Amino acid sequence: MMTSSLQSWPEPIVRVQTLSESGVARIPERYVKPPSERPLPIPKFTPRGRDRTHDSTNIPVINLDSIMSSGDRSTLLLEHISYACREWGFFQVVNHGVSDELMGAAREAWREFFGLPVEAKQEYANNPSTYEGYGSRIGVEREATLDWCDYFFLHYSPRSVRNPSKWPALPLSCRELISEYGKELTELSKRLLSLISRSLGLEGDYLERAFGGREEFGACLRTNFYPKCPQPDLTLGLSAHSDPGFLTILLPDPHVSGLQVRHRDHWVTVKPIPNALIVNLADQMQHIQVVTNAIYRSVEHRVIVNSARERVSLAFFCNPKSDLLIQPAKELVTEDRPALYSPMTYEEYRTYIRTKGLRGKSQVESLVRLPTKN
Ligand code: OGA
Ligand code: NI
């Protein structure tokens, strides 16, 4: 059964923001995570023998202002990108070309949207057939543990699926800001994709072509709203997951941290630097690499919440063209270097997360082909 074709959620939807604003002192059982998933405070001193360096560290920062330059600086930039992708799969970019004003205005418009009365937002209530609109859960399994987050999800690209009439009509500037923001983020994602291709020793347009070509790749925006939480140690704003597309560009909340990245055995809390955007590699980037040891992998991350301040983030997801078969380039697969992942279209791939919800990296890992002995 294709549960993703469900037209409605299996259980009544509760808005986390409504719960939070009702002033409950305890969170409902549905939001309490099993102890192994709770965001235990990271110990200051890790046991002897473990790598201690990560607790105080931040993800790499890439300065894109050398993007146009040539020679040594451009080589250095590619080396930085290669390091950030191999070691972390997560980095912040500065001098990325998206204007500070636009980022600030887009974030404020979404803050205003979430500040509207619940009835106004309810007009955009989403369902699991497309996820488009105002939502409060990911996945359709009954009795699943829920995350402490509401969101608004919309399609930006390709144009054939863009439908601004489903975007918030209020605040008045919202639709225009989404269009403008989507345009700039699309440009940035193409520049990043080209740099990432080159950092793998591939032609600059290799990955862009592989994910569907200039006009065709998919882009969605999910604005996450994490309300204040009276018991932040028991729950998560977003459970551990990797993103299903190929690249995500996140505009974080400049005042409230919450995003944690899994690095080796640690959850590293990202400290956003002013006006930076946060980039992470997602599952299709891992899926598409042809050789047995995909060196760029998607990375697990999650969000913690707090009792003092709500948090808003804008996640711009870049996805392959939905009906394109993601598979290794034939010319690169040999007997010694077999394809590691099974081919699959992005549309098929996405069904998993939309059905089961966020489950670490279990999906991309389930694609790995077991070696066939002959
Ligand atoms: C996401 C995500 C992180 C954040 O939306 O997939 O990982 O900080 N968001 O909100
Ligand atoms: Ni994510």
mmCIF file with all atom_site columns, N, CA and C in Angstrom, residues 161-202:
data_model
loop_
_atom_site.group_PDB
_atom_site.id
_atom_site.type_symbol
_atom_site.label_atom_id
_atom_site.label_alt_id
_atom_site.label_comp_id
_atom_site.label_asym_id
_atom_site.label_entity_id
_atom_site.label_seq_id
_atom_site.pdbx_PDB_ins_code
_atom_site.Cartn_x
_atom_site.Cartn_y
_atom_site.Cartn_z
_atom_site.occupancy
_atom_site.B_iso_or_equiv
_atom_site.pdbx_formal_charge
_atom_site.auth_seq_id
_atom_site.auth_comp_id
_atom_site.auth_asym_id
_atom_site.auth_atom_id
_atom_site.pdbx_PDB_model_num
ATOM 1   N N  . VAL A 1 161 ? 5.276  23.032 -10.931 1.00 0.00 ? 161 VAL A N  1
ATOM 2   C CA . VAL A 1 161 ? 4.613  22.685 -9.661  1.00 0.00 ? 161 VAL A CA 1
ATOM 3   C C  . VAL A 1 161 ? 4.533  23.872 -8.699  1.00 0.00 ? 161 VAL A C  1
ATOM 4   N N  . ARG A 1 162 ? 5.030  25.015 -9.155  1.00 0.00 ? 162 ARG A N  1
ATOM 5   C CA . ARG A 1 162 ? 4.979  26.197 -8.282  1.00 0.00 ? 162 ARG A CA 1
ATOM 6   C C  . ARG A 1 162 ? 3.561  26.771 -8.283  1.00 0.00 ? 162 ARG A C  1
ATOM 7   N N  . ASN A 1 163 ? 3.019  26.969 -7.110  1.00 0.00 ? 163 ASN A N  1
ATOM 8   C CA . ASN A 1 163 ? 1.660  27.482 -7.042  1.00 0.00 ? 163 ASN A CA 1
ATOM 9   C C  . ASN A 1 163 ? 1.532  28.519 -5.929  1.00 0.00 ? 163 ASN A C  1
ATOM 10  N N  . PRO A 1 164 ? 1.893  29.778 -6.272  1.00 0.00 ? 164 PRO A N  1
ATOM 11  C CA . PRO A 1 164 ? 1.918  30.813 -5.232  1.00 0.00 ? 164 PRO A CA 1
ATOM 12  C C  . PRO A 1 164 ? 0.575  31.029 -4.539  1.00 0.00 ? 164 PRO A C  1
ATOM 13  N N  . SER A 1 165 ? -0.515 30.579 -5.157  1.00 0.00 ? 165 SER A N  1
ATOM 14  C CA . SER A 1 165 ? -1.792 30.790 -4.465  1.00 0.00 ? 165 SER A CA 1
ATOM 15  C C  . SER A 1 165 ? -1.875 29.924 -3.208  1.00 0.00 ? 165 SER A C  1
ATOM 16  N N  . LYS A 1 166 ? -0.987 28.939 -3.091  1.00 0.00 ? 166 LYS A N  1
ATOM 17  C CA . LYS A 1 166 ? -0.945 28.132 -1.854  1.00 0.00 ? 166 LYS A CA 1
ATOM 18  C C  . LYS A 1 166 ? 0.028  28.692 -0.830  1.00 0.00 ? 166 LYS A C  1
ATOM 19  N N  . TRP A 1 167 ? 0.727  29.744 -1.187  1.00 0.00 ? 167 TRP A N  1
ATOM 20  C CA . TRP A 1 167 ? 1.667  30.350 -0.247  1.00 0.00 ? 167 TRP A CA 1
ATOM 21  C C  . TRP A 1 167 ? 0.901  31.353 0.630   1.00 0.00 ? 167 TRP A C  1
ATOM 22  N N  . PRO A 1 168 ? 1.452  31.718 1.773   1.00 0.00 ? 168 PRO A N  1
ATOM 23  C CA . PRO A 1 168 ? 0.716  32.641 2.638   1.00 0.00 ? 168 PRO A CA 1
ATOM 24  C C  . PRO A 1 168 ? 0.397  33.980 1.949   1.00 0.00 ? 168 PRO A C  1
ATOM 25  N N  . ALA A 1 169 ? -0.862 34.382 2.058   1.00 0.00 ? 169 ALA A N  1
ATOM 26  C CA . ALA A 1 169 ? -1.262 35.678 1.499   1.00 0.00 ? 169 ALA A CA 1
ATOM 27  C C  . ALA A 1 169 ? -0.922 36.800 2.482   1.00 0.00 ? 169 ALA A C  1
ATOM 28  N N  . LEU A 1 170 ? -0.701 36.414 3.728   1.00 0.00 ? 170 LEU A N  1
ATOM 29  C CA . LEU A 1 170 ? -0.313 37.375 4.766   1.00 0.00 ? 170 LEU A CA 1
ATOM 30  C C  . LEU A 1 170 ? 0.949  36.895 5.451   1.00 0.00 ? 170 LEU A C  1
ATOM 31  N N  . PRO A 1 171 ? 1.851  37.787 5.826   1.00 0.00 ? 171 PRO A N  1
ATOM 32  C CA . PRO A 1 171 ? 1.836  39.213 5.552   1.00 0.00 ? 171 PRO A CA 1
ATOM 33  C C  . PRO A 1 171 ? 1.891  39.496 4.047   1.00 0.00 ? 171 PRO A C  1
ATOM 34  N N  . LEU A 1 172 ? 1.503  40.703 3.676   1.00 0.00 ? 172 LEU A N  1
ATOM 35  C CA . LEU A 1 172 ? 1.326  41.023 2.261   1.00 0.00 ? 172 LEU A CA 1
ATOM 36  C C  . LEU A 1 172 ? 2.581  40.815 1.423   1.00 0.00 ? 172 LEU A C  1
ATOM 37  N N  . SER A 1 173 ? 3.727  40.988 2.056   1.00 0.00 ? 173 SER A N  1
ATOM 38  C CA . SER A 1 173 ? 4.974  40.878 1.296   1.00 0.00 ? 173 SER A CA 1
ATOM 39  C C  . SER A 1 173 ? 5.417  39.428 1.120   1.00 0.00 ? 173 SER A C  1
ATOM 40  N N  . CYS A 1 174 ? 4.701  38.497 1.725   1.00 0.00 ? 174 CYS A N  1
ATOM 41  C CA . CYS A 1 174 ? 5.228  37.138 1.839   1.00 0.00 ? 174 CYS A CA 1
ATOM 42  C C  . CYS A 1 174 ? 5.497  36.470 0.483   1.00 0.00 ? 174 CYS A C  1
ATOM 43  N N  . ARG A 1 175 ? 4.527  36.493 -0.397  1.00 0.00 ? 175 ARG A N  1
ATOM 44  C CA . ARG A 1 175 ? 4.694  35.768 -1.672  1.00 0.00 ? 175 ARG A CA 1
ATOM 45  C C  . ARG A 1 175 ? 5.840  36.339 -2.489  1.00 0.00 ? 175 ARG A C  1
ATOM 46  N N  . GLU A 1 176 ? 5.905  37.660 -2.500  1.00 0.00 ? 176 GLU A N  1
ATOM 47  C CA . GLU A 1 176 ? 6.969  38.283 -3.275  1.00 0.00 ? 176 GLU A CA 1
ATOM 48  C C  . GLU A 1 176 ? 8.351  37.930 -2.692  1.00 0.00 ? 176 GLU A C  1
ATOM 49  N N  . LEU A 1 177 ? 8.410  37.929 -1.372  1.00 0.00 ? 177 LEU A N  1
ATOM 50  C CA . LEU A 1 177 ? 9.685  37.602 -0.726  1.00 0.00 ? 177 LEU A CA 1
ATOM 51  C C  . LEU A 1 177 ? 10.078 36.150 -0.991  1.00 0.00 ? 177 LEU A C  1
ATOM 52  N N  . ILE A 1 178 ? 9.098  35.266 -0.992  1.00 0.00 ? 178 ILE A N  1
ATOM 53  C CA . ILE A 1 178 ? 9.409  33.856 -1.270  1.00 0.00 ? 178 ILE A CA 1
ATOM 54  C C  . ILE A 1 178 ? 9.965  33.729 -2.687  1.00 0.00 ? 178 ILE A C  1
ATOM 55  N N  . SER A 1 179 ? 9.331  34.431 -3.645  1.00 0.00 ? 179 SER A N  1
ATOM 56  C CA . SER A 1 179 ? 9.810  34.366 -5.030  1.00 0.00 ? 179 SER A CA 1
ATOM 57  C C  . SER A 1 179 ? 11.243 34.854 -5.139  1.00 0.00 ? 179 SER A C  1
ATOM 58  N N  . GLU A 1 180 ? 11.474 35.995 -4.517  1.00 0.00 ? 180 GLU A N  1
ATOM 59  C CA . GLU A 1 180 ? 12.792 36.607 -4.597  1.00 0.00 ? 180 GLU A CA 1
ATOM 60  C C  . GLU A 1 180 ? 13.845 35.731 -3.899  1.00 0.00 ? 180 GLU A C  1
ATOM 61  N N  . TYR A 1 181 ? 13.478 35.241 -2.734  1.00 0.00 ? 181 TYR A N  1
ATOM 62  C CA . TYR A 1 181 ? 14.393 34.404 -1.960  1.00 0.00 ? 181 TYR A CA 1
ATOM 63  C C  . TYR A 1 181 ? 14.689 33.103 -2.723  1.00 0.00 ? 181 TYR A C  1
ATOM 64  N N  . GLY A 1 182 ? 13.653 32.509 -3.295  1.00 0.00 ? 182 GLY A N  1
ATOM 65  C CA . GLY A 1 182 ? 13.833 31.271 -4.059  1.00 0.00 ? 182 GLY A CA 1
ATOM 66  C C  . GLY A 1 182 ? 14.764 31.479 -5.239  1.00 0.00 ? 182 GLY A C  1
ATOM 67  N N  . LYS A 1 183 ? 14.622 32.641 -5.888  1.00 0.00 ? 183 LYS A N  1
ATOM 68  C CA . LYS A 1 183 ? 15.463 32.933 -7.046  1.00 0.00 ? 183 LYS A CA 1
ATOM 69  C C  . LYS A 1 183 ? 16.931 33.024 -6.630  1.00 0.00 ? 183 LYS A C  1
ATOM 70  N N  . GLU A 1 184 ? 17.180 33.756 -5.582  1.00 0.00 ? 184 GLU A N  1
ATOM 71  C CA . GLU A 1 184 ? 18.575 33.927 -5.143  1.00 0.00 ? 184 GLU A CA 1
ATOM 72  C C  . GLU A 1 184 ? 19.168 32.624 -4.622  1.00 0.00 ? 184 GLU A C  1
ATOM 73  N N  . LEU A 1 185 ? 18.347 31.864 -3.903  1.00 0.00 ? 185 LEU A N  1
ATOM 74  C CA . LEU A 1 185 ? 18.864 30.601 -3.370  1.00 0.00 ? 185 LEU A CA 1
ATOM 75  C C  . LEU A 1 185 ? 19.113 29.588 -4.484  1.00 0.00 ? 185 LEU A C  1
ATOM 76  N N  . THR A 1 186 ? 18.308 29.660 -5.551  1.00 0.00 ? 186 THR A N  1
ATOM 77  C CA . THR A 1 186 ? 18.548 28.776 -6.689  1.00 0.00 ? 186 THR A CA 1
ATOM 78  C C  . THR A 1 186 ? 19.903 29.102 -7.319  1.00 0.00 ? 186 THR A C  1
ATOM 79  N N  . GLU A 1 187 ? 20.164 30.395 -7.478  1.00 0.00 ? 187 GLU A N  1
ATOM 80  C CA . GLU A 1 187 ? 21.463 30.801 -8.032  1.00 0.00 ? 187 GLU A CA 1
ATOM 81  C C  . GLU A 1 187 ? 22.599 30.287 -7.161  1.00 0.00 ? 187 GLU A C  1
ATOM 82  N N  . LEU A 1 188 ? 22.453 30.479 -5.862  1.00 0.00 ? 188 LEU A N  1
ATOM 83  C CA . LEU A 1 188 ? 23.507 30.045 -4.948  1.00 0.00 ? 188 LEU A CA 1
ATOM 84  C C  . LEU A 1 188 ? 23.683 28.525 -5.007  1.00 0.00 ? 188 LEU A C  1
ATOM 85  N N  . SER A 1 189 ? 22.572 27.810 -5.086  1.00 0.00 ? 189 SER A N  1
ATOM 86  C CA . SER A 1 189 ? 22.700 26.348 -5.097  1.00 0.00 ? 189 SER A CA 1
ATOM 87  C C  . SER A 1 189 ? 23.444 25.887 -6.344  1.00 0.00 ? 189 SER A C  1
ATOM 88  N N  . LYS A 1 190 ? 23.248 26.586 -7.463  1.00 0.00 ? 190 LYS A N  1
ATOM 89  C CA . LYS A 1 190 ? 23.966 26.207 -8.686  1.00 0.00 ? 190 LYS A CA 1
ATOM 90  C C  . LYS A 1 190 ? 25.458 26.481 -8.557  1.00 0.00 ? 190 LYS A C  1
ATOM 91  N N  . ARG A 1 191 ? 25.780 27.607 -7.937  1.00 0.00 ? 191 ARG A N  1
ATOM 92  C CA . ARG A 1 191 ? 27.208 27.905 -7.741  1.00 0.00 ? 191 ARG A CA 1
ATOM 93  C C  . ARG A 1 191 ? 27.841 26.868 -6.823  1.00 0.00 ? 191 ARG A C  1
ATOM 94  N N  . LEU A 1 192 ? 27.123 26.515 -5.778  1.00 0.00 ? 192 LEU A N  1
ATOM 95  C CA . LEU A 1 192 ? 27.670 25.515 -4.848  1.00 0.00 ? 192 LEU A CA 1
ATOM 96  C C  . LEU A 1 192 ? 27.824 24.163 -5.531  1.00 0.00 ? 192 LEU A C  1
ATOM 97  N N  . LEU A 1 193 ? 26.832 23.823 -6.328  1.00 0.00 ? 193 LEU A N  1
ATOM 98  C CA . LEU A 1 193 ? 26.881 22.524 -7.004  1.00 0.00 ? 193 LEU A CA 1
ATOM 99  C C  . LEU A 1 193 ? 28.075 22.449 -7.947  1.00 0.00 ? 193 LEU A C  1
ATOM 100 N N  . SER A 1 194 ? 28.346 23.561 -8.605  1.00 0.00 ? 194 SER A N  1
ATOM 101 C CA . SER A 1 194 ? 29.482 23.584 -9.508  1.00 0.00 ? 194 SER A CA 1
ATOM 102 C C  . SER A 1 194 ? 30.797 23.438 -8.729  1.00 0.00 ? 194 SER A C  1
ATOM 103 N N  . LEU A 1 195 ? 30.897 24.149 -7.616  1.00 0.00 ? 195 LEU A N  1
ATOM 104 C CA . LEU A 1 195 ? 32.119 24.029 -6.808  1.00 0.00 ? 195 LEU A CA 1
ATOM 105 C C  . LEU A 1 195 ? 32.272 22.609 -6.255  1.00 0.00 ? 195 LEU A C  1
ATOM 106 N N  . ILE A 1 196 ? 31.156 22.031 -5.842  1.00 0.00 ? 196 ILE A N  1
ATOM 107 C CA . ILE A 1 196 ? 31.231 20.675 -5.290  1.00 0.00 ? 196 ILE A CA 1
ATOM 108 C C  . ILE A 1 196 ? 31.640 19.684 -6.380  1.00 0.00 ? 196 ILE A C  1
ATOM 109 N N  . SER A 1 197 ? 31.098 19.858 -7.581  1.00 0.00 ? 197 SER A N  1
ATOM 110 C CA . SER A 1 197 ? 31.526 19.010 -8.703  1.00 0.00 ? 197 SER A CA 1
ATOM 111 C C  . SER A 1 197 ? 33.020 19.123 -8.903  1.00 0.00 ? 197 SER A C  1
ATOM 112 N N  . ARG A 1 198 ? 33.491 20.362 -8.974  1.00 0.00 ? 198 ARG A N  1
ATOM 113 C CA . ARG A 1 198 ? 34.922 20.559 -9.233  1.00 0.00 ? 198 ARG A CA 1
ATOM 114 C C  . ARG A 1 198 ? 35.774 20.012 -8.094  1.00 0.00 ? 198 ARG A C  1
ATOM 115 N N  . SER A 1 199 ? 35.251 20.120 -6.868  1.00 0.00 ? 199 SER A N  1
ATOM 116 C CA . SER A 1 199 ? 36.038 19.609 -5.740  1.00 0.00 ? 199 SER A CA 1
ATOM 117 C C  . SER A 1 199 ? 36.132 18.079 -5.780  1.00 0.00 ? 199 SER A C  1
ATOM 118 N N  . LEU A 1 200 ? 35.256 17.445 -6.572  1.00 0.00 ? 200 LEU A N  1
ATOM 119 C CA . LEU A 1 200 ? 35.331 15.988 -6.754  1.00 0.00 ? 200 LEU A CA 1
ATOM 120 C C  . LEU A 1 200 ? 36.151 15.625 -7.988  1.00 0.00 ? 200 LEU A C  1
ATOM 121 N N  . GLY A 1 201 ? 36.705 16.639 -8.635  1.00 0.00 ? 201 GLY A N  1
ATOM 122 C CA . GLY A 1 201 ? 37.480 16.384 -9.846  1.00 0.00 ? 201 GLY A CA 1
ATOM 123 C C  . GLY A 1 201 ? 36.595 16.197 -11.071 1.00 0.00 ? 201 GLY A C  1
ATOM 124 N N  . LEU A 1 202 ? 35.334 16.597 -10.973 1.00 0.00 ? 202 LEU A N  1
ATOM 125 C CA . LEU A 1 202 ? 34.408 16.462 -12.103 1.00 0.00 ? 202 LEU A CA 1
ATOM 126 C C  . LEU A 1 202 ? 34.259 17.806 -12.805 1.00 0.00 ? 202 LEU A C  1
#
